[in-house]
mmCIF file of C-alpha atoms and ligand atoms in Angstrom:
data_model
loop_
_atom_site.group_PDB
_atom_site.id
_atom_site.type_symbol
_atom_site.label_atom_id
_atom_site.label_comp_id
_atom_site.label_asym_id
_atom_site.label_seq_id
_atom_site.Cartn_x
_atom_site.Cartn_y
_atom_site.Cartn_z
ATOM 1 C CA MET A 234 358.346 75.585 128.286
ATOM 2 C CA THR A 235 359.326 79.176 127.860
ATOM 3 C CA GLU A 236 359.204 80.575 131.358
ATOM 4 C CA GLN A 237 357.522 84.290 131.372
ATOM 5 C CA ALA A 238 358.703 85.073 127.665
ATOM 6 C CA ALA A 239 356.742 88.172 128.241
ATOM 7 C CA SER A 240 359.198 89.717 130.530
ATOM 8 C CA ALA A 241 361.769 88.975 127.615
ATOM 9 C CA GLY A 242 360.518 91.969 126.508
ATOM 10 C CA VAL A 243 359.492 90.847 123.140
ATOM 11 C CA GLY A 244 357.725 93.342 120.967
ATOM 12 C CA ALA A 245 354.418 92.608 119.551
ATOM 13 C CA ASP A 246 354.281 91.800 116.086
ATOM 14 C CA ALA A 247 350.866 89.962 115.012
ATOM 15 C CA SER A 248 352.164 88.239 111.914
ATOM 16 C CA ALA A 249 354.422 86.447 114.229
ATOM 17 C CA THR A 250 352.010 85.260 116.620
ATOM 18 C CA ALA A 251 351.183 81.535 116.672
ATOM 19 C CA ALA A 252 347.860 80.970 115.286
ATOM 20 C CA ALA A 253 346.573 78.144 117.486
ATOM 21 C CA VAL A 254 346.401 78.073 120.949
ATOM 22 C CA VAL A 255 345.241 76.379 124.633
ATOM 23 C CA VAL A 256 344.306 78.333 127.199
ATOM 24 C CA MET A 257 344.327 75.412 129.613
ATOM 25 C CA GLY A 258 344.202 74.314 132.981
ATOM 26 C CA VAL A 259 342.170 73.285 136.189
ATOM 27 C CA ALA A 260 338.435 74.027 136.559
ATOM 28 C CA GLY A 261 337.734 77.840 137.591
ATOM 29 C CA ALA A 262 341.086 78.815 137.090
ATOM 30 C CA GLY A 263 340.126 81.688 134.507
ATOM 31 C CA LYS A 264 340.623 79.597 131.160
ATOM 32 C CA SER A 265 337.349 81.187 129.134
ATOM 33 C CA THR A 266 337.853 84.435 130.526
ATOM 34 C CA LEU A 267 341.838 84.753 129.261
ATOM 35 C CA ALA A 268 340.978 82.793 125.896
ATOM 36 C CA ALA A 269 338.370 85.356 124.902
ATOM 37 C CA ALA A 270 340.629 88.090 125.553
ATOM 38 C CA VAL A 271 343.472 86.872 124.103
ATOM 39 C CA ALA A 272 341.186 85.686 120.810
ATOM 40 C CA ASP A 273 339.740 89.266 120.772
ATOM 41 C CA ARG A 274 343.720 90.910 120.908
ATOM 42 C CA LEU A 275 344.601 87.962 117.818
ATOM 43 C CA GLY A 276 341.444 88.770 116.416
ATOM 44 C CA GLY A 277 341.023 85.655 116.447
ATOM 45 C CA VAL A 278 337.982 82.830 116.936
ATOM 46 C CA PHE A 279 337.428 81.957 121.053
ATOM 47 C CA VAL A 280 336.123 78.142 120.899
ATOM 48 C CA GLU A 281 334.961 77.059 124.498
ATOM 49 C CA ALA A 282 335.919 73.463 124.625
ATOM 50 C CA ASP A 283 332.942 72.767 127.383
ATOM 51 C CA ASP A 284 330.721 73.510 124.606
ATOM 52 C CA LEU A 285 331.869 70.437 122.705
ATOM 53 C CA HIS A 286 331.182 68.012 125.910
ATOM 54 C CA SER A 287 328.450 65.604 125.191
ATOM 55 C CA ALA A 288 325.151 65.053 127.263
ATOM 56 C CA GLU A 289 326.302 62.590 129.097
ATOM 57 C CA ALA A 290 328.945 64.126 130.250
ATOM 58 C CA LYS A 291 328.130 67.002 131.679
ATOM 59 C CA VAL A 292 325.852 65.086 133.616
ATOM 60 C CA GLN A 293 328.421 63.130 134.732
ATOM 61 C CA MET A 294 330.652 65.910 135.623
ATOM 62 C CA ALA A 295 327.379 67.723 137.472
ATOM 63 C CA GLY A 296 327.185 64.704 139.530
ATOM 64 C CA GLY A 297 330.843 65.040 140.725
ATOM 65 C CA ILE A 298 332.470 62.438 138.886
ATOM 66 C CA PRO A 299 335.383 63.087 136.857
ATOM 67 C CA LEU A 300 335.985 61.794 133.152
ATOM 68 C CA THR A 301 337.973 59.035 132.492
ATOM 69 C CA ASP A 302 340.448 58.925 129.362
ATOM 70 C CA ASP A 303 337.779 57.277 128.080
ATOM 71 C CA ASP A 304 335.440 59.570 128.370
ATOM 72 C CA ARG A 305 337.945 62.806 127.187
ATOM 73 C CA TRP A 306 339.360 61.187 123.945
ATOM 74 C CA PRO A 307 336.153 61.867 121.606
ATOM 75 C CA TRP A 308 335.467 65.133 123.289
ATOM 76 C CA LEU A 309 339.182 65.881 123.012
ATOM 77 C CA ALA A 310 338.719 64.778 118.978
ATOM 78 C CA ARG A 311 335.855 66.986 118.837
ATOM 79 C CA VAL A 312 337.829 69.952 120.193
ATOM 80 C CA ALA A 313 340.868 69.055 117.476
ATOM 81 C CA SER A 314 338.723 68.950 114.612
ATOM 82 C CA ARG A 315 336.723 72.600 115.556
ATOM 83 C CA VAL A 316 340.804 73.974 115.717
ATOM 84 C CA ARG A 317 341.304 72.368 112.280
ATOM 85 C CA ASP A 318 338.215 73.721 110.770
ATOM 86 C CA GLU A 319 338.670 77.208 111.881
ATOM 87 C CA LEU A 320 342.892 77.286 110.545
ATOM 88 C CA ALA A 321 341.225 75.989 107.317
ATOM 89 C CA ALA A 322 339.060 78.383 106.839
ATOM 90 C CA GLY A 323 341.757 80.896 107.569
ATOM 91 C CA ARG A 324 340.735 82.149 111.076
ATOM 92 C CA PRO A 325 343.440 82.194 114.570
ATOM 93 C CA VAL A 326 341.743 79.878 117.059
ATOM 94 C CA VAL A 327 342.076 80.289 120.973
ATOM 95 C CA VAL A 328 340.542 77.884 122.779
ATOM 96 C CA SER A 329 339.471 77.152 126.342
ATOM 97 C CA CYS A 330 340.027 73.598 127.247
ATOM 98 C CA SER A 331 341.185 72.519 130.705
ATOM 99 C CA ALA A 332 343.915 69.810 128.421
ATOM 100 C CA LEU A 333 345.114 68.745 132.074
ATOM 101 C CA ARG A 334 347.432 65.838 130.683
ATOM 102 C CA ARG A 335 350.639 65.452 128.162
ATOM 103 C CA ALA A 336 348.701 62.961 126.650
ATOM 104 C CA TYR A 337 345.633 65.285 126.263
ATOM 105 C CA ARG A 338 347.985 67.968 124.646
ATOM 106 C CA ASP A 339 349.940 65.858 122.362
ATOM 107 C CA ALA A 340 346.083 64.413 121.142
ATOM 108 C CA LEU A 341 345.458 67.974 120.146
ATOM 109 C CA MET A 342 348.116 68.720 118.427
ATOM 110 C CA ARG A 343 348.100 65.736 116.228
ATOM 111 C CA ASP A 344 344.497 65.271 115.685
ATOM 112 C CA SER A 345 344.520 69.285 115.149
ATOM 113 C CA GLY A 346 347.453 68.985 112.820
ATOM 114 C CA ALA A 347 348.591 72.455 114.131
ATOM 115 C CA GLU A 348 351.468 73.335 116.024
ATOM 116 C CA LEU A 349 349.822 74.470 119.333
ATOM 117 C CA ALA A 350 350.825 76.941 122.001
ATOM 118 C CA PHE A 351 349.647 76.905 125.548
ATOM 119 C CA VAL A 352 348.502 79.629 127.981
ATOM 120 C CA HIS A 353 348.378 77.495 131.179
ATOM 121 C CA VAL A 354 346.360 79.647 133.858
ATOM 122 C CA HIS A 355 347.480 78.594 137.101
ATOM 123 C CA GLY A 356 347.324 79.567 141.092
ATOM 124 C CA SER A 357 348.051 78.098 144.704
ATOM 125 C CA ALA A 358 345.492 75.665 145.271
ATOM 126 C CA ALA A 359 343.892 78.255 147.987
ATOM 127 C CA GLN A 360 343.905 80.674 145.065
ATOM 128 C CA LEU A 361 341.797 77.997 142.656
ATOM 129 C CA ALA A 362 339.631 77.206 145.589
ATOM 130 C CA GLU A 363 338.343 80.640 145.799
ATOM 131 C CA ARG A 364 338.410 81.413 142.194
ATOM 132 C CA ILE A 365 336.140 78.085 141.350
ATOM 133 C CA GLY A 366 333.984 79.148 144.006
ATOM 134 C CA GLN A 367 333.006 82.762 142.601
ATOM 135 C CA ARG A 368 331.951 80.928 139.578
ATOM 136 C CA THR A 369 327.973 80.322 139.246
ATOM 137 C CA GLY A 370 326.151 78.309 136.486
ATOM 138 C CA HIS A 371 328.232 76.335 135.542
ATOM 139 C CA PHE A 372 327.950 72.159 135.580
ATOM 140 C CA MET A 373 331.288 71.517 136.731
ATOM 141 C CA PRO A 374 330.793 71.691 140.511
ATOM 142 C CA ALA A 375 333.900 73.235 142.750
ATOM 143 C CA THR A 376 334.422 69.873 145.101
ATOM 144 C CA MET A 377 336.161 68.539 141.175
ATOM 145 C CA LEU A 378 339.044 70.930 142.194
ATOM 146 C CA PRO A 379 340.879 68.076 143.946
ATOM 147 C CA SER A 380 340.593 65.334 141.161
ATOM 148 C CA GLN A 381 341.427 68.193 138.422
ATOM 149 C CA LEU A 382 344.731 69.035 140.370
ATOM 150 C CA ALA A 383 345.583 65.433 140.945
ATOM 151 C CA THR A 384 345.124 64.895 136.927
ATOM 152 C CA LEU A 385 346.858 67.802 136.417
ATOM 153 C CA GLU A 386 350.351 67.354 134.312
ATOM 154 C CA PRO A 387 352.314 71.075 133.859
ATOM 155 C CA LEU A 388 353.813 72.240 130.497
ATOM 156 C CA GLY A 389 356.975 69.609 130.222
ATOM 157 C CA ASP A 390 360.489 71.662 129.086
ATOM 158 C CA ASP A 391 359.668 70.212 125.535
ATOM 159 C CA GLU A 392 356.162 71.949 125.307
ATOM 160 C CA HIS A 393 355.707 75.517 123.802
ATOM 161 C CA GLY A 394 353.728 76.927 126.708
ATOM 162 C CA VAL A 395 353.731 79.497 129.544
ATOM 163 C CA VAL A 396 352.216 79.899 132.782
ATOM 164 C CA VAL A 397 350.274 83.021 133.271
ATOM 165 C CA PRO A 398 349.500 83.337 137.104
ATOM 166 C CA LEU A 399 345.591 83.621 137.515
ATOM 167 C CA ASP A 400 345.667 86.769 139.816
ATOM 168 C CA LEU A 401 346.454 89.057 137.250
ATOM 169 C CA PRO A 402 343.961 91.594 135.656
ATOM 170 C CA VAL A 403 342.577 89.766 132.648
ATOM 171 C CA GLU A 404 343.917 91.981 130.586
ATOM 172 C CA THR A 405 347.730 91.654 131.829
ATOM 173 C CA ALA A 406 347.108 88.288 131.327
ATOM 174 C CA ALA A 407 346.195 88.673 128.057
ATOM 175 C CA ALA A 408 348.983 90.912 127.286
ATOM 176 C CA GLN A 409 351.799 88.344 128.787
ATOM 177 C CA ALA A 410 350.122 85.616 126.834
ATOM 178 C CA VAL A 411 350.324 87.175 123.029
ATOM 179 C CA ALA A 412 353.865 88.611 124.235
ATOM 180 C CA PHE A 413 354.738 84.759 124.632
ATOM 181 C CA LEU A 414 353.156 83.445 121.573
ATOM 182 C CA ASP A 415 355.411 86.205 119.711
ATOM 183 C CA ALA A 416 358.287 84.990 120.775
ATOM 184 C CA ASP A 417 357.337 81.763 120.397
ATOM 185 C CA ALA A 418 356.450 81.912 117.159
ATOM 186 C CA ALA A 419 359.744 84.026 116.175
ATOM 187 C CA CYS A 420 361.204 80.863 117.662
ATOM 188 C CA ARG A 421 359.688 78.217 115.707
ATOM 189 C CA ASP A 422 360.618 79.981 112.398
ATOM 190 C CA ARG A 423 364.177 79.665 113.466
ATOM 191 C CA THR A 424 363.867 75.884 114.920
ATOM 192 C CA PRO A 425 363.260 72.466 112.221
ATOM 193 C CA GLU A 426 359.628 71.251 113.316
ATOM 194 C CA ARG A 427 359.879 68.852 116.191
ATOM 195 C CA PRO A 428 357.818 65.518 116.029
ATOM 196 C CA VAL A 429 354.769 65.326 118.392
ATOM 197 C CA SER A 430 355.661 61.957 120.815
HETATM 198 N N1 ADP B 519 341.857 87.832 135.833
HETATM 199 C C1 ADP B 519 340.576 87.271 137.007
HETATM 200 N N2 ADP B 519 340.435 88.243 137.470
HETATM 201 C C2 ADP B 519 338.968 87.889 138.325
HETATM 202 N N3 ADP B 519 338.257 87.276 138.536
HETATM 203 C C3 ADP B 519 338.830 86.253 137.331
HETATM 204 C C4 ADP B 519 339.717 86.424 136.020
HETATM 205 N N4 ADP B 519 339.678 85.464 135.386
HETATM 206 C C5 ADP B 519 338.468 84.860 135.803
HETATM 207 N N5 ADP B 519 337.984 85.101 136.644
HETATM 208 C C6 ADP B 519 336.554 85.001 137.311
HETATM 209 O O1 ADP B 519 336.855 83.311 137.840
HETATM 210 C C7 ADP B 519 335.622 82.756 137.354
HETATM 211 C C8 ADP B 519 335.682 81.208 136.951
HETATM 212 O O2 ADP B 519 336.538 81.914 135.063
HETATM 213 P P1 ADP B 519 336.172 81.463 134.119
HETATM 214 O O3 ADP B 519 337.064 82.158 133.116
HETATM 215 O O4 ADP B 519 334.878 80.791 133.880
HETATM 216 O O5 ADP B 519 337.236 79.729 134.225
HETATM 217 P P2 ADP B 519 337.581 78.274 133.605
HETATM 218 O O6 ADP B 519 336.978 78.554 132.257
HETATM 219 O O7 ADP B 519 338.723 77.677 133.681
HETATM 220 O O8 ADP B 519 336.386 77.493 133.736
HETATM 221 C C9 ADP B 519 334.678 83.284 137.095
HETATM 222 O O9 ADP B 519 333.391 84.008 137.665
HETATM 223 C C10 ADP B 519 335.245 84.528 136.134
HETATM 224 O O10 ADP B 519 334.337 85.739 135.837
HETATM 225 O O1 6PG B 520 335.806 75.108 133.255
HETATM 226 C C1 6PG B 520 335.488 73.877 133.940
HETATM 227 O O2 6PG B 520 335.531 74.003 134.579
HETATM 228 C C2 6PG B 520 336.468 73.219 132.895
HETATM 229 O O3 6PG B 520 336.780 73.777 131.455
HETATM 230 C C3 6PG B 520 335.624 71.636 132.545
HETATM 231 O O4 6PG B 520 334.422 72.258 132.707
HETATM 232 C C4 6PG B 520 336.474 71.035 131.731
HETATM 233 O O5 6PG B 520 335.540 70.774 130.642
HETATM 234 C C5 6PG B 520 336.537 69.448 132.436
HETATM 235 O O6 6PG B 520 337.465 69.826 133.453
HETATM 236 C C6 6PG B 520 336.600 68.583 131.462
HETATM 237 O O7 6PG B 520 337.866 67.996 130.967
HETATM 238 P P1 6PG B 520 338.666 67.518 132.052
HETATM 239 O O8 6PG B 520 338.163 66.595 133.754
HETATM 240 O O9 6PG B 520 339.405 66.882 131.222
HETATM 241 O O10 6PG B 520 338.942 68.386 132.629
#
């Protein structure tokens, strides 16, 4: 993982910006808000992975029961398929998707065929609890936060991603994310493709 590439002073260069981005993190962290802002900056499409859950999965989560891996795989496949479709149509795509575990992120890469970049919106447990408590009208109850945190696997050093603090103003966070994406795209241009594990 590249730590806060934004602070490296990399200038914005739309042509170098990764075309496929997943804004990840636990429920309520601020993924959708940031993903929409990043999509706007990239002139890309914002995809809300929550909209691709089955009705059954939403009922399950609304009832406070976390999804299992078996519940998640078909959902992740739908998210990846959507990414693939948008890229095939020539549109940059920014997805809001929890993508909590490494295996989920690898599956998204494998099934989309895209070299995804990840932006992890994160903060302390107290900040996350406060943030999810503010959210209204969502199927995911705040009681799911502990299971989300238990499932979360932070970005590995070998993943293309950056952590953005959840308490930044959204436009500041989006600027940090885009600076990272520019730096990451430039870095990929200089290095051979790595295999997806
Ligand atoms: N940078 C931010 N600063 C302040 N509030 C935010 C910020 N990002 C998101 N929020 C608020 O936090 C709550 C959760 O945000 P949301 O984007 O829905 O999170 P997620 O997609 O991770 O569930 C919402 O009420 C949203 O308005
Ligand atoms: O905004 C949110 O609350 C999350 O994005 C949430 O809706 C997400 O879809 C679930 O977290 C299900 O997936 P996981 O159980 O794999 O996080």
